Amino acid sequence: MNAPEEPAPSAPAWSPPPVRPAAGWYAVPVALVVLAAAGLLTALALTRDDAGAAAGPAVTGDAAAGIGVRLAEGRTYFLYVRRDGSAPFGCAVEDGDAGARVRLTRKNSWSAADRPGYRYTASMTAPVTGTAVLTCRGTDGPLLVAPDGTAGFYLGLAFLAALAACVAAAGGFVLTLTR
């Protein structure tokens, strides 16, 4: 039997629900925020622990007569000589009645700052804490002693990396929320 054709029933007047990102979409921005917060907290903790540890003014004096320097045990200091001066081959530190020879190395030489009229020659690790007298053999003329600022460079780099992670996390949140 052929029944007369009736018009098809019309589709209900509803629209599909909006597409919302799944919880996994938030994982990357949240991980970046956690990473950035951990990096910033670590950098702040290291800054607080190292505050003033290798600080002190750069001092200049006669290497043979001795230079009064403020040292922190275990911290690195840079030694500079005049541009035309010879490099020292041995140094010693005396603080009151105790004295110790220091080993000259090239540790962190890549971060030694340029000093007008001077050239970097060696690095040394301080064997004592406090004010001491540094004497060096093998160099003629004045010697400049300055604290190693490499730790500050690394802390600044960690801060910039944490800042970049925060910016990436903000972008991830905006992308996820607008999706």
CSV table of N, CA, C and O in Angstrom, one decimal, residues 112-173:
chain,number,residue,atom,x,y,z
A,112,ALA,N,84.4,36.7,34.2
A,112,ALA,CA,85.2,37.8,34.8
A,112,ALA,C,84.9,39.1,34.0
A,112,ALA,O,85.0,39.2,32.8
A,113,ALA,N,84.6,40.1,34.8
A,113,ALA,CA,84.2,41.4,34.2
A,113,ALA,C,85.5,42.1,33.7
A,113,ALA,O,86.6,41.9,34.2
A,114,ASP,N,85.3,42.9,32.6
A,114,ASP,CA,86.4,43.7,32.2
A,114,ASP,C,86.6,44.9,33.1
A,114,ASP,O,85.6,45.5,33.6
A,115,ARG,N,87.8,45.1,33.5
A,115,ARG,CA,88.2,46.2,34.4
A,115,ARG,C,89.1,47.1,33.7
A,115,ARG,O,90.1,46.7,33.1
A,116,PRO,N,88.8,48.4,33.7
A,116,PRO,CA,89.6,49.4,33.0
A,116,PRO,C,91.1,49.3,33.4
A,116,PRO,O,91.4,49.4,34.6
A,117,GLY,N,92.0,49.1,32.5
A,117,GLY,CA,93.4,49.1,32.8
A,117,GLY,C,93.9,47.7,33.4
A,117,GLY,O,95.1,47.6,33.6
A,118,TYR,N,93.0,46.8,33.6
A,118,TYR,CA,93.4,45.5,34.2
A,118,TYR,C,93.0,44.4,33.2
A,118,TYR,O,92.1,44.5,32.4
A,119,ARG,N,93.6,43.2,33.4
A,119,ARG,CA,93.2,42.0,32.7
A,119,ARG,C,93.1,40.9,33.7
A,119,ARG,O,93.8,40.8,34.7
A,120,TYR,N,92.1,40.0,33.5
A,120,TYR,CA,91.9,38.8,34.3
A,120,TYR,C,93.1,37.9,34.2
A,120,TYR,O,93.6,37.7,33.2
A,121,THR,N,93.5,37.4,35.4
A,121,THR,CA,94.7,36.5,35.4
A,121,THR,C,94.4,35.2,36.1
A,121,THR,O,94.9,34.1,35.7
A,122,ALA,N,93.6,35.1,37.1
A,122,ALA,CA,93.4,33.9,37.9
A,122,ALA,C,92.1,34.0,38.8
A,122,ALA,O,91.6,35.1,39.0
A,123,SER,N,91.7,32.8,39.2
A,123,SER,CA,90.6,32.8,40.3
A,123,SER,C,91.2,32.1,41.5
A,123,SER,O,92.1,31.2,41.3
A,124,MET,N,90.6,32.4,42.6
A,124,MET,CA,91.0,31.7,43.8
A,124,MET,C,89.8,31.4,44.7
A,124,MET,O,88.9,32.2,44.6
A,125,THR,N,89.8,30.4,45.5
A,125,THR,CA,88.8,30.1,46.4
A,125,THR,C,89.3,30.5,47.8
A,125,THR,O,90.4,30.0,48.2
A,126,ALA,N,88.5,31.3,48.5
A,126,ALA,CA,88.9,31.8,49.8
A,126,ALA,C,89.0,30.6,50.9
A,126,ALA,O,88.0,29.9,51.0
A,127,PRO,N,90.1,30.5,51.6
A,127,PRO,CA,90.2,29.5,52.6
A,127,PRO,C,89.7,29.9,54.0
A,127,PRO,O,89.5,29.1,54.9
A,128,VAL,N,89.4,31.2,54.1
A,128,VAL,CA,88.9,31.8,55.4
A,128,VAL,C,87.8,32.7,55.2
A,128,VAL,O,87.5,33.2,54.1
A,129,THR,N,87.1,33.1,56.3
A,129,THR,CA,86.1,34.1,56.3
A,129,THR,C,86.5,35.3,57.1
A,129,THR,O,87.1,35.1,58.2
A,130,GLY,N,86.3,36.5,56.6
A,130,GLY,CA,86.7,37.7,57.3
A,130,GLY,C,87.7,38.5,56.6
A,130,GLY,O,88.1,38.2,55.4
A,131,THR,N,88.3,39.5,57.3
A,131,THR,CA,89.3,40.3,56.7
A,131,THR,C,90.6,39.6,56.8
A,131,THR,O,91.0,39.1,57.8
A,132,ALA,N,91.3,39.5,55.6
A,132,ALA,CA,92.6,38.8,55.6
A,132,ALA,C,93.5,39.6,54.7
A,132,ALA,O,93.1,40.6,54.0
A,133,VAL,N,94.8,39.2,54.7
A,133,VAL,CA,95.8,39.8,53.8
A,133,VAL,C,96.2,38.8,52.8
A,133,VAL,O,96.6,37.7,53.1
A,134,LEU,N,96.1,39.2,51.5
A,134,LEU,CA,96.5,38.4,50.4
A,134,LEU,C,97.8,38.9,49.9
A,134,LEU,O,98.0,40.0,49.5
A,135,THR,N,98.8,37.9,49.8
A,135,THR,CA,100.1,38.3,49.2
A,135,THR,C,100.3,37.3,48.0
A,135,THR,O,99.9,36.1,48.1
A,136,CYS,N,100.9,37.8,46.9
A,136,CYS,CA,101.1,37.0,45.7
A,136,CYS,C,102.5,37.2,45.3
A,136,CYS,O,103.1,38.3,45.3
A,137,ARG,N,103.1,36.1,44.8
A,137,ARG,CA,104.5,36.2,44.2
A,137,ARG,C,104.4,36.1,42.7
A,137,ARG,O,103.5,35.5,42.2
A,138,GLY,N,105.4,36.7,42.0
A,138,GLY,CA,105.5,36.5,40.6
A,138,GLY,C,104.9,37.6,39.8
A,138,GLY,O,104.9,37.6,38.6
A,139,THR,N,104.3,38.6,40.4
A,139,THR,CA,103.7,39.7,39.7
A,139,THR,C,104.3,41.0,40.2
A,139,THR,O,104.7,41.1,41.3
A,140,ASP,N,104.4,41.9,39.2
A,140,ASP,CA,105.0,43.2,39.6
A,140,ASP,C,103.9,44.2,39.4
A,140,ASP,O,103.1,44.2,38.5
A,141,GLY,N,103.7,45.1,40.3
A,141,GLY,CA,102.7,46.1,40.2
A,141,GLY,C,101.5,45.8,41.0
A,141,GLY,O,101.4,44.8,41.7
A,142,PRO,N,100.4,46.6,40.8
A,142,PRO,CA,99.2,46.4,41.6
A,142,PRO,C,98.4,45.1,41.2
A,142,PRO,O,98.5,44.7,40.0
A,143,LEU,N,97.7,44.6,42.2
A,143,LEU,CA,96.8,43.5,41.9
A,143,LEU,C,95.4,43.9,42.3
A,143,LEU,O,95.2,44.5,43.4
A,144,LEU,N,94.4,43.6,41.6
A,144,LEU,CA,93.0,43.9,41.9
A,144,LEU,C,92.3,42.6,42.2
A,144,LEU,O,92.4,41.6,41.5
A,145,VAL,N,91.6,42.5,43.4
A,145,VAL,CA,90.9,41.4,43.8
A,145,VAL,C,89.4,41.7,43.8
A,145,VAL,O,89.0,42.7,44.5
A,146,ALA,N,88.6,40.9,43.2
A,146,ALA,CA,87.1,41.2,43.1
A,146,ALA,C,86.3,39.9,43.3
A,146,ALA,O,86.8,38.9,42.9
A,147,PRO,N,85.2,40.0,43.9
A,147,PRO,CA,84.4,38.8,44.1
A,147,PRO,C,83.8,38.3,42.8
A,147,PRO,O,83.5,39.1,41.9
A,148,ASP,N,83.6,37.0,42.7
A,148,ASP,CA,83.1,36.3,41.5
A,148,ASP,C,81.6,36.6,41.5
A,148,ASP,O,80.9,36.2,42.5
A,149,GLY,N,81.0,37.1,40.4
A,149,GLY,CA,79.6,37.4,40.3
A,149,GLY,C,78.8,36.4,39.5
A,149,GLY,O,77.7,36.6,39.1
A,150,THR,N,79.4,35.2,39.3
A,150,THR,CA,78.8,34.2,38.5
A,150,THR,C,77.4,33.7,39.1
A,150,THR,O,76.5,33.5,38.4
A,151,ALA,N,77.4,33.6,40.4
A,151,ALA,CA,76.1,33.1,41.1
A,151,ALA,C,75.0,34.1,40.8
A,151,ALA,O,73.9,33.7,40.5
A,152,GLY,N,75.3,35.4,40.8
A,152,GLY,CA,74.2,36.4,40.4
A,152,GLY,C,73.7,36.2,39.0
A,152,GLY,O,72.6,36.4,38.7
A,153,PHE,N,74.6,35.8,38.1
A,153,PHE,CA,74.3,35.6,36.7
A,153,PHE,C,73.3,34.4,36.6
A,153,PHE,O,72.3,34.5,35.9
A,154,TYR,N,73.6,33.3,37.3
A,154,TYR,CA,72.8,32.2,37.3
A,154,TYR,C,71.4,32.4,37.9
A,154,TYR,O,70.4,32.0,37.5
A,155,LEU,N,71.4,33.2,39.0
A,155,LEU,CA,70.1,33.6,39.6
A,155,LEU,C,69.3,34.4,38.7
A,155,LEU,O,68.0,34.3,38.6
A,156,GLY,N,69.9,35.4,38.0
A,156,GLY,CA,69.2,36.2,37.0
A,156,GLY,C,68.6,35.3,35.9
A,156,GLY,O,67.5,35.6,35.4
A,157,LEU,N,69.4,34.4,35.4
A,157,LEU,CA,68.9,33.5,34.4
A,157,LEU,C,67.8,32.6,34.8
A,157,LEU,O,66.8,32.5,34.1
A,158,ALA,N,67.8,32.2,36.1
A,158,ALA,CA,66.7,31.4,36.6
A,158,ALA,C,65.4,32.2,36.7
A,158,ALA,O,64.3,31.8,36.5
A,159,PHE,N,65.6,33.5,37.1
A,159,PHE,CA,64.5,34.4,37.2
A,159,PHE,C,63.8,34.6,35.8
A,159,PHE,O,62.6,34.6,35.7
A,160,LEU,N,64.7,34.9,34.8
A,160,LEU,CA,64.1,35.1,33.5
A,160,LEU,C,63.4,33.8,32.9
A,160,LEU,O,62.4,33.9,32.3
A,161,ALA,N,64.0,32.6,33.3
A,161,ALA,CA,63.3,31.4,32.8
A,161,ALA,C,62.0,31.2,33.5
A,161,ALA,O,61.0,30.8,32.9
A,162,ALA,N,61.9,31.6,34.8
A,162,ALA,CA,60.6,31.5,35.5
A,162,ALA,C,59.6,32.5,35.0
A,162,ALA,O,58.4,32.2,34.8
A,163,LEU,N,60.1,33.7,34.6
A,163,LEU,CA,59.2,34.7,34.0
A,163,LEU,C,58.7,34.2,32.7
A,163,LEU,O,57.5,34.4,32.4
A,164,ALA,N,59.5,33.6,31.9
A,164,ALA,CA,59.1,33.1,30.6
A,164,ALA,C,58.1,32.0,30.8
A,164,ALA,O,57.1,31.9,30.0
A,165,ALA,N,58.2,31.1,31.8
A,165,ALA,CA,57.3,30.1,32.0
A,165,ALA,C,55.9,30.7,32.5
A,165,ALA,O,54.9,30.2,32.1
A,166,CYS,N,56.0,31.8,33.2
A,166,CYS,CA,54.7,32.5,33.6
A,166,CYS,C,54.0,33.0,32.4
A,166,CYS,O,52.8,32.9,32.3
A,167,VAL,N,54.7,33.6,31.5
A,167,VAL,CA,54.1,34.2,30.3
A,167,VAL,C,53.5,33.1,29.4
A,167,VAL,O,52.4,33.2,28.9
A,168,ALA,N,54.3,32.0,29.3
A,168,ALA,CA,53.7,30.8,28.5
A,168,ALA,C,52.5,30.2,29.2
A,168,ALA,O,51.5,29.9,28.5
A,169,ALA,N,52.5,30.2,30.5
A,169,ALA,CA,51.3,29.7,31.2
A,169,ALA,C,50.1,30.6,31.0
A,169,ALA,O,49.0,30.1,30.8
A,170,ALA,N,50.3,31.9,31.1
A,170,ALA,CA,49.2,32.9,30.9
A,170,ALA,C,48.7,32.7,29.4
A,170,ALA,O,47.5,32.7,29.2
A,171,GLY,N,49.6,32.5,28.5
A,171,GLY,CA,49.1,32.3,27.1
A,171,GLY,C,48.4,31.0,27.0
A,171,GLY,O,47.3,30.9,26.3
A,172,GLY,N,48.8,30.0,27.7
A,172,GLY,CA,48.1,28.7,27.6
A,172,GLY,C,46.7,28.8,28.3
A,172,GLY,O,45.7,28.2,27.8
A,173,PHE,N,46.6,29.5,29.4
A,173,PHE,CA,45.3,29.7,30.0
A,173,PHE,C,44.3,30.5,29.1
A,173,PHE,O,43.2,30.1,28.9
